[in-house]
mmCIF file of C-alpha atoms in Angstrom:
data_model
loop_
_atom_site.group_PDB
_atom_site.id
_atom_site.type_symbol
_atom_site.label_atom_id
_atom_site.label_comp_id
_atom_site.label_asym_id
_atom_site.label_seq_id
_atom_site.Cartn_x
_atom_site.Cartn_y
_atom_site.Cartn_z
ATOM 1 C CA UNK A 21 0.000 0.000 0.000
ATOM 2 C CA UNK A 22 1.472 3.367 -1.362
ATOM 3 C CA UNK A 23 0.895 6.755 0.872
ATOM 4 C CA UNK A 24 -1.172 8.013 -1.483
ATOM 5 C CA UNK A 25 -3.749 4.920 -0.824
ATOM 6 C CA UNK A 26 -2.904 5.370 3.005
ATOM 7 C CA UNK A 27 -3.716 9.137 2.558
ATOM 8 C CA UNK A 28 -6.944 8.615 1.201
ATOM 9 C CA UNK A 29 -8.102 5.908 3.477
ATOM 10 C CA UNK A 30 -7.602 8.452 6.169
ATOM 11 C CA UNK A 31 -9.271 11.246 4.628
ATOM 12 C CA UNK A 32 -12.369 8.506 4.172
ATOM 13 C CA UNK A 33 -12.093 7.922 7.670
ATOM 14 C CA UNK A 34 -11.841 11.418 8.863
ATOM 15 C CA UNK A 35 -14.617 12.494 6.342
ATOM 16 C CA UNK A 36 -17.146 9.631 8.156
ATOM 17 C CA UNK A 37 -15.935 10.452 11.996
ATOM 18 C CA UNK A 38 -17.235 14.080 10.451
ATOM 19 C CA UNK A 39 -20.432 13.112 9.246
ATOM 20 C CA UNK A 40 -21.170 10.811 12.524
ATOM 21 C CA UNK A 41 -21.047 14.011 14.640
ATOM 22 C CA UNK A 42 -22.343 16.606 11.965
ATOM 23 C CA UNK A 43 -25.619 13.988 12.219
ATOM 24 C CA UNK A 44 -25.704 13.765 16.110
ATOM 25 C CA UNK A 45 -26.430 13.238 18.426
ATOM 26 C CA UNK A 46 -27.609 9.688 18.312
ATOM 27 C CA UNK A 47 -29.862 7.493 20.286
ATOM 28 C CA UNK A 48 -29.160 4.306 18.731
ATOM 29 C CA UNK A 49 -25.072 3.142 19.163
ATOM 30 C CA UNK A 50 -24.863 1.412 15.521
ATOM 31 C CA UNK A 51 -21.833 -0.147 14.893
ATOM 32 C CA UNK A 52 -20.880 0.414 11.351
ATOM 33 C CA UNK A 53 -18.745 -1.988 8.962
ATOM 34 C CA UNK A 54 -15.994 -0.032 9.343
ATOM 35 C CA UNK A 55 -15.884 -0.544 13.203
ATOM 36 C CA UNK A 56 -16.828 2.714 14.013
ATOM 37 C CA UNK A 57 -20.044 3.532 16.577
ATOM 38 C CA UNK A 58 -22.272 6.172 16.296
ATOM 39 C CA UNK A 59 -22.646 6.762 20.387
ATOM 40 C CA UNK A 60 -20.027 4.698 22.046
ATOM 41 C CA UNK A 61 -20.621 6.394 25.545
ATOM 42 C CA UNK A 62 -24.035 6.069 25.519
ATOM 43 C CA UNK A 63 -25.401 6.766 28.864
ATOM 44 C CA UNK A 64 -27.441 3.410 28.870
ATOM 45 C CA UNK A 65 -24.239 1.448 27.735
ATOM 46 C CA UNK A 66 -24.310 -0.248 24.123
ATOM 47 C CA UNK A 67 -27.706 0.563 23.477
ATOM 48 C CA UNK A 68 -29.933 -1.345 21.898
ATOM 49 C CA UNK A 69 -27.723 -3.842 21.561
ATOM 50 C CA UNK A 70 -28.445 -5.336 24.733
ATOM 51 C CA UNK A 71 -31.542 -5.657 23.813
ATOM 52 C CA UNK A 72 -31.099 -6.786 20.427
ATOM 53 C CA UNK A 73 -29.496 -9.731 22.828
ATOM 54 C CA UNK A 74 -32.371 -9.956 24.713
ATOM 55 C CA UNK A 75 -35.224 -10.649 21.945
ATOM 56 C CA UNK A 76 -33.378 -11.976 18.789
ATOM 57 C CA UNK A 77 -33.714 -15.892 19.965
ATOM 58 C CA UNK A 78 -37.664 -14.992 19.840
ATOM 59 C CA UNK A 79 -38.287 -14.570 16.430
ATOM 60 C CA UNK A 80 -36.999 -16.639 13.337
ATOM 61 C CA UNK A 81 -33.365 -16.192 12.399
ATOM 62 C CA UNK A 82 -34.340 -16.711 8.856
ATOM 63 C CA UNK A 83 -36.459 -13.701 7.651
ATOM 64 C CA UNK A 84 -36.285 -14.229 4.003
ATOM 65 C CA UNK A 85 -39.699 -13.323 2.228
ATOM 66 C CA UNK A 86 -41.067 -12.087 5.252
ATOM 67 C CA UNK A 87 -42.429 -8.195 5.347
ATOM 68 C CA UNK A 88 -41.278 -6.101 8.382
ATOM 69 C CA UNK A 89 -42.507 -2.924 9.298
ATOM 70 C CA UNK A 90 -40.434 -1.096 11.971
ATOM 71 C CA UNK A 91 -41.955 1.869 14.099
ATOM 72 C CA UNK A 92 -40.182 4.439 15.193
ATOM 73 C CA UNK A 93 -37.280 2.993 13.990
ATOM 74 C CA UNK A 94 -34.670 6.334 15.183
ATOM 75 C CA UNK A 95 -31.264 5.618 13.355
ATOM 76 C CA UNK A 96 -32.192 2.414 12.001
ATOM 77 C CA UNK A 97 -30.847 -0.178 14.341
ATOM 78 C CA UNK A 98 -33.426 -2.590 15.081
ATOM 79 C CA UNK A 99 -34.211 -2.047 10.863
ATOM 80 C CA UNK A 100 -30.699 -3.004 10.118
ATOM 81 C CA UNK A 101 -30.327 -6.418 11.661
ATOM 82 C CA UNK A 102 -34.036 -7.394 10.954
ATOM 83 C CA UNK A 103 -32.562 -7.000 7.202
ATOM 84 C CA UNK A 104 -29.915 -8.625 8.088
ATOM 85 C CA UNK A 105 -31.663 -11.703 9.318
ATOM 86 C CA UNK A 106 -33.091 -11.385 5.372
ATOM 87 C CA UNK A 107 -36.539 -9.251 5.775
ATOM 88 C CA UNK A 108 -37.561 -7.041 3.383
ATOM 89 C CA UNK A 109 -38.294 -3.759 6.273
ATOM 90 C CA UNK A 110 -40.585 -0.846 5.594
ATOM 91 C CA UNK A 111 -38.952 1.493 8.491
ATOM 92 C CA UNK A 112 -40.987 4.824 9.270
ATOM 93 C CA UNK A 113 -40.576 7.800 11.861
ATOM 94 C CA UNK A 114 -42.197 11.015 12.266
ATOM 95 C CA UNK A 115 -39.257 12.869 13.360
ATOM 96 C CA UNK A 116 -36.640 13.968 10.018
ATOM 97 C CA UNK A 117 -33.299 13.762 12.002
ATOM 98 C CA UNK A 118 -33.900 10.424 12.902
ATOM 99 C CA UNK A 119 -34.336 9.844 9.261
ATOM 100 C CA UNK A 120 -31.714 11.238 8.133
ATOM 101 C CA UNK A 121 -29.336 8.832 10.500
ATOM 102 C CA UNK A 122 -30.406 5.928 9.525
ATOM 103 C CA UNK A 123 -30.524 7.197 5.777
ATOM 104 C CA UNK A 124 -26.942 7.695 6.159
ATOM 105 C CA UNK A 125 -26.562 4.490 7.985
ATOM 106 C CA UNK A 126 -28.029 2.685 5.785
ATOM 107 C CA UNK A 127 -25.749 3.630 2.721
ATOM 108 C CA UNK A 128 -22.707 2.398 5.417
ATOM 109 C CA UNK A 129 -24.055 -1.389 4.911
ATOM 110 C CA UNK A 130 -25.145 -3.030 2.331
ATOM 111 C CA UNK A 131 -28.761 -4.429 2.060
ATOM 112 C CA UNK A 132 -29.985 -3.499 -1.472
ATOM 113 C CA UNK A 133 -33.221 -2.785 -1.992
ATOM 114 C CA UNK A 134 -34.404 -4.253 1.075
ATOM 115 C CA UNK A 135 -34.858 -1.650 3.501
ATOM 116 C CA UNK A 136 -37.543 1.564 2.623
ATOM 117 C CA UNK A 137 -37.818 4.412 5.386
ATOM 118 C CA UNK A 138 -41.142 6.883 5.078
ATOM 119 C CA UNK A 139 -41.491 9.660 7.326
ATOM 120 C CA UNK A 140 -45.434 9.540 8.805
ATOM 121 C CA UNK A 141 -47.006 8.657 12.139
ATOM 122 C CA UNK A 142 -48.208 5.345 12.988
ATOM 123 C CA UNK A 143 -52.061 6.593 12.878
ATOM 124 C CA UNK A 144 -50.924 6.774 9.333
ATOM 125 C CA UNK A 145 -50.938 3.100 8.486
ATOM 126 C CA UNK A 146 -54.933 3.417 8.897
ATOM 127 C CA UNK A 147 -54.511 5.016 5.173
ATOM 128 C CA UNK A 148 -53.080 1.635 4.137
ATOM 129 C CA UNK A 149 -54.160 -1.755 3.376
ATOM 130 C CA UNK A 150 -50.543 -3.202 3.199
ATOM 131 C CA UNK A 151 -49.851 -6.203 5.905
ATOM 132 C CA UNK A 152 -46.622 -6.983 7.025
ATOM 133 C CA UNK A 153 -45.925 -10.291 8.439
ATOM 134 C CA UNK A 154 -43.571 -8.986 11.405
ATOM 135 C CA UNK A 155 -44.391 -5.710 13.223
ATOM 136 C CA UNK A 156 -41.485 -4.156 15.205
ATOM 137 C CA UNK A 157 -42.945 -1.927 17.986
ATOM 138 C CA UNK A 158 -40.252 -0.949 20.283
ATOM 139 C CA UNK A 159 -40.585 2.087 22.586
ATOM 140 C CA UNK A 160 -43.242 4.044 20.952
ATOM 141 C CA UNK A 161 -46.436 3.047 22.584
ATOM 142 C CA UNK A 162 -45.939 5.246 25.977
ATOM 143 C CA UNK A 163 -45.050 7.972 23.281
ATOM 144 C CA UNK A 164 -49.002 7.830 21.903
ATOM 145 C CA UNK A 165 -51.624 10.030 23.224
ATOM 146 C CA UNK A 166 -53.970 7.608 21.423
ATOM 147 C CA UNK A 167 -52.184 4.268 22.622
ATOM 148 C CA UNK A 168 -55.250 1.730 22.179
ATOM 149 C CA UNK A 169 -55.906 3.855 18.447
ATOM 150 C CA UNK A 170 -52.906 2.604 17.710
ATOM 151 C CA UNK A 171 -52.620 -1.025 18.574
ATOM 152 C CA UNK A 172 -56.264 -1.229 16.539
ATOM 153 C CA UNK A 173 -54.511 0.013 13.615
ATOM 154 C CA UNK A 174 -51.332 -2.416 14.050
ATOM 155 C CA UNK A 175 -53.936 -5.263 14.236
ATOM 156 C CA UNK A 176 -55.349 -4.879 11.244
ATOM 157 C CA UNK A 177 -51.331 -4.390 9.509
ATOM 158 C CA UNK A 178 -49.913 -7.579 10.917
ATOM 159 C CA UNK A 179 -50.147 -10.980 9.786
ATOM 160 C CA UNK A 180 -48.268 -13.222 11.549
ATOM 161 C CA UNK A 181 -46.356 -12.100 14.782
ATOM 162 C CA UNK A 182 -45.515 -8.090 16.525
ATOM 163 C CA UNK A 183 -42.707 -7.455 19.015
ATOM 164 C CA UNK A 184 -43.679 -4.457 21.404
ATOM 165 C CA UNK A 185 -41.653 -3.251 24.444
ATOM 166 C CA UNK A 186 -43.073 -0.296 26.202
ATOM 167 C CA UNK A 187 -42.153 1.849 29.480
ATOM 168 C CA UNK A 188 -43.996 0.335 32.582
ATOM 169 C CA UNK A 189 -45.379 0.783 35.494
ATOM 170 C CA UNK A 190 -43.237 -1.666 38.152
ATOM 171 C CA UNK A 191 -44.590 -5.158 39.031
ATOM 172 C CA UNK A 192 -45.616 -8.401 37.524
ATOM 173 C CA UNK A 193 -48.185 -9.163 39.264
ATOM 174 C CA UNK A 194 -51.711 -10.313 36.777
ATOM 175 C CA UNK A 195 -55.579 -9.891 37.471
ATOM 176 C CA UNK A 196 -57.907 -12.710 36.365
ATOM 177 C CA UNK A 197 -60.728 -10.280 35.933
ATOM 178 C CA UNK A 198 -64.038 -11.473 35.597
ATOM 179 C CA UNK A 199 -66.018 -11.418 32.498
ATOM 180 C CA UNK A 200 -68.310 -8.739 33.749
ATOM 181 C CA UNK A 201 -68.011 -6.647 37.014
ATOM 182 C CA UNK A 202 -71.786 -4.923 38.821
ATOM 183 C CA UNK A 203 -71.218 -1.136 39.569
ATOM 184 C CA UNK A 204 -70.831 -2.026 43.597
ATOM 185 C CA UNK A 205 -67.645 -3.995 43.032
ATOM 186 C CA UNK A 206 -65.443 -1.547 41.433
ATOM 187 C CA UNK A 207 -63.161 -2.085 44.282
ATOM 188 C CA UNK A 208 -62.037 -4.682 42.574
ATOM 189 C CA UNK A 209 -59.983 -2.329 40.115
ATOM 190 C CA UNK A 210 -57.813 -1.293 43.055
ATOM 191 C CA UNK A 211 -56.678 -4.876 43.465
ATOM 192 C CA UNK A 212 -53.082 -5.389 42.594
ATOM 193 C CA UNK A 213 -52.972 -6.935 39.392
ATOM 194 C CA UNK A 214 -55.698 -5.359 37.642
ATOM 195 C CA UNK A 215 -54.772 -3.883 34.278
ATOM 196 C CA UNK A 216 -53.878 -0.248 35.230
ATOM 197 C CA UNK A 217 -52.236 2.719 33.040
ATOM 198 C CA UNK A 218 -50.693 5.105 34.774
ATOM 199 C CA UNK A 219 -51.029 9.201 33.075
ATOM 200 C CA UNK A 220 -47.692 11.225 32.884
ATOM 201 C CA UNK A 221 -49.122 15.162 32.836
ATOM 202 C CA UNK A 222 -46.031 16.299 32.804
ATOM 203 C CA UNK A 223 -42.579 15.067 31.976
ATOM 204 C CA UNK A 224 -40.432 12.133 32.487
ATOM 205 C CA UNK A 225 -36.906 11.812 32.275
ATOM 206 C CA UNK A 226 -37.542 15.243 30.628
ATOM 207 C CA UNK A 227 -39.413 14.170 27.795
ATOM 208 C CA UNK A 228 -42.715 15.540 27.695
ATOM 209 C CA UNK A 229 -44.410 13.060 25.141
ATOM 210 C CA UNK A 230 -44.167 10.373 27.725
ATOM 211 C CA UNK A 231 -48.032 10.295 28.510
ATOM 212 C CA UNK A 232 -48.322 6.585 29.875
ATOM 213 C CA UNK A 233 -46.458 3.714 32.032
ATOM 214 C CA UNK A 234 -49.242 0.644 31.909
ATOM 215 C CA UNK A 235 -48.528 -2.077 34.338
ATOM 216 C CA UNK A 236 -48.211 -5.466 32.740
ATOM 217 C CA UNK A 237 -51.573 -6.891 33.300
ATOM 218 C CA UNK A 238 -52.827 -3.326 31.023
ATOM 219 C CA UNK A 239 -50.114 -4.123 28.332
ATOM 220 C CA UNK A 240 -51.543 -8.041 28.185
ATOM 221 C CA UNK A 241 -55.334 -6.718 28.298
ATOM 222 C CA UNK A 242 -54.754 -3.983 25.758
ATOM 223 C CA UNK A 243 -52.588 -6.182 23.585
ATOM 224 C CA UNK A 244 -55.560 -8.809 23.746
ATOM 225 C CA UNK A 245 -58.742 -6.403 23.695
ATOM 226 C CA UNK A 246 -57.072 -5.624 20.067
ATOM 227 C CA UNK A 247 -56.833 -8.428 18.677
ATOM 228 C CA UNK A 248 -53.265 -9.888 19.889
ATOM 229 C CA UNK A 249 -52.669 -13.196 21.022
ATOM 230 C CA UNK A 250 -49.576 -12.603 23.768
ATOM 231 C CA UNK A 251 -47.369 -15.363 23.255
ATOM 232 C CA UNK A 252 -45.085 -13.989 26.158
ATOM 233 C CA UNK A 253 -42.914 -11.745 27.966
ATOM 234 C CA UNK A 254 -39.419 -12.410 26.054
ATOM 235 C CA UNK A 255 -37.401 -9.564 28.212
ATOM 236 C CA UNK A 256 -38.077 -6.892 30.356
ATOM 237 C CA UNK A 257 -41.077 -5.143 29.410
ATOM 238 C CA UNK A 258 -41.217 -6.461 26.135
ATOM 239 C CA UNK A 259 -43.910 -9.203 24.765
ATOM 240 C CA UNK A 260 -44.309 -11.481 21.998
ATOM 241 C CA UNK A 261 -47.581 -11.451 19.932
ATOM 242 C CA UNK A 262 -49.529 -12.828 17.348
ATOM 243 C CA UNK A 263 -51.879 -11.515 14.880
ATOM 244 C CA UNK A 264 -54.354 -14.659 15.872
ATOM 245 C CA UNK A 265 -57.095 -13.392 17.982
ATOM 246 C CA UNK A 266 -60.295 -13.180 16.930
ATOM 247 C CA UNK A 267 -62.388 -10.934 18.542
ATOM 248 C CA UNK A 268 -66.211 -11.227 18.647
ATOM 249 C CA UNK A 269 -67.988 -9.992 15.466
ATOM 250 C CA UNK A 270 -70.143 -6.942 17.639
ATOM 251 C CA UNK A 271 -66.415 -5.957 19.230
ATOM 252 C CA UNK A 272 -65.137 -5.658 15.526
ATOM 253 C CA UNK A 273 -68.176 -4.002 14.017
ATOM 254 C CA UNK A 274 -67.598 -1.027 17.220
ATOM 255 C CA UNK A 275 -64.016 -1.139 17.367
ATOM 256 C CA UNK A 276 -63.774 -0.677 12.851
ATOM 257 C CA UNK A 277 -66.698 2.152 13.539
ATOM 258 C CA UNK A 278 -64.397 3.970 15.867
ATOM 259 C CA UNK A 279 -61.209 3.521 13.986
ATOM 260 C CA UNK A 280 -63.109 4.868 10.368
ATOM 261 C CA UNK A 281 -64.157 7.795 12.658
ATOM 262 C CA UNK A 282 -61.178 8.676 14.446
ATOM 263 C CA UNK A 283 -58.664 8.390 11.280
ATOM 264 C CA UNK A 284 -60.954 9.394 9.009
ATOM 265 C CA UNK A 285 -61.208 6.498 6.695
#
């Protein structure tokens, strides 16, 4: 190798350490093919990668032909190694910046024509008919004023399995609620394990678009009063679900009544 070609591998180098900054900051920590990482001293360590860890021996390491739509994806890490694993991933945000990170990331790797990113909001799938047979839901639903809105919505996008991990309220413990409750024995909501959602008026951790922290008995009921079948919880506060339960027909008839109203469709 001459200087010249030494040279210019450095000025490549330089160049991209530029371009990693000039696009920051950044939530996700990607680590590019070239070794580098995009947030190395990430304040919650090599992030998401531990939880990457965590969920990958829960879905099929062989994604080929399968249709993945990835919400909120940020910078693109969770879109990257779903492509990786084969998927074809439809990858959308609402926020630009984030975009434009994993735009740039994406050109770092090399995936084809396998990855698409849109910028729109989630209640924009309702303006869609296209089904995707893997939804990737990870830390957006605590984000949504309209929470349940949107889990209708996913329901009626997925066809074979969703991931979702959202912010909790603390405890495990799980309700068997009876099929119908009289007005004198509401006290039965304060019980433990009854599905509860917690409102955030303000802020947390200084965000002010976290509006919710459901315990997990609320995640499971919500989950299941849209459609979901919960397979499991595969890591810490993050479930496993499939697009296989069928609600009854007068549930469906009120819930698609509510959904054409509310997104206008």
């Amino acid at each position: 190798m001459n200087m010249a070609t030494v040279l210019s591998a450095n000025e490549a180098a330089y160049a991209r350490d530029g371009e990693i900054e000039a696009l920051g900051p950044w939530f996700h920590n990607l680590h590019l093919p070239d070794g580098r990482q995009t947030a190395p001293n990430h304040s919650l360590g090599d992030f998401p990668t531990f939880k990457w860890n965590e969920i990958a021996p829960h879905i099929p390491r062989d994604l080929t032909g399968w249709r993945v739509l990835d919400i909120g994806c940020n910078a693109g890490f969770y879109t990257f190694k779903l492509a990786e694993r084969g998927a074809h991933v439809t990858a959308i945000d609402s926020d630009p910046r984030y975009l434009g990170q994993a735009r740039w990331a994406a050109e770092q790797f090399d995936f084809g024509d396998r990855i698409e990113f849109r910028e729109m909001q989630i209640y924009d799938l309702a303006r869609t008919d296209e089904q995707y047979d893997l939804i990737w839901f990870m830390g957006v639903l605590y984000h949504l004023r309209h929470p349940l809105l949107a889990l209708d919505i996913l329901r009626r996008r997925a066809k074979r399995l969703m991931v979702l991990q959202t912010l909790s309220m603390p405890g495990n413990d799980v309700a068997d609620p009876p099929q119908d409750i009289a007005l004198s024995d509401r006290n039965l909501m304060l019980d433990t394990g009854w599905p509860k959602m917690a409102f955030i008026e303000h802020k947390l951790r200084e965000d002010i678009t976290n509006w919710w922290a459901p315990n997990r008995a609320c995640v499971e009921a919500m989950l299941r009063a849209s459609g979901f079948a919960v397979k499991g919880k595969i890591a810490d506060e993050t479930y496993l679900c499939e697009a296989a339960h069928a609600l009854p027909e007068i549930e469906t008839q009120m819930i698609d009544a509510e959904l054409r109203a509310a997104t206008g469709t």
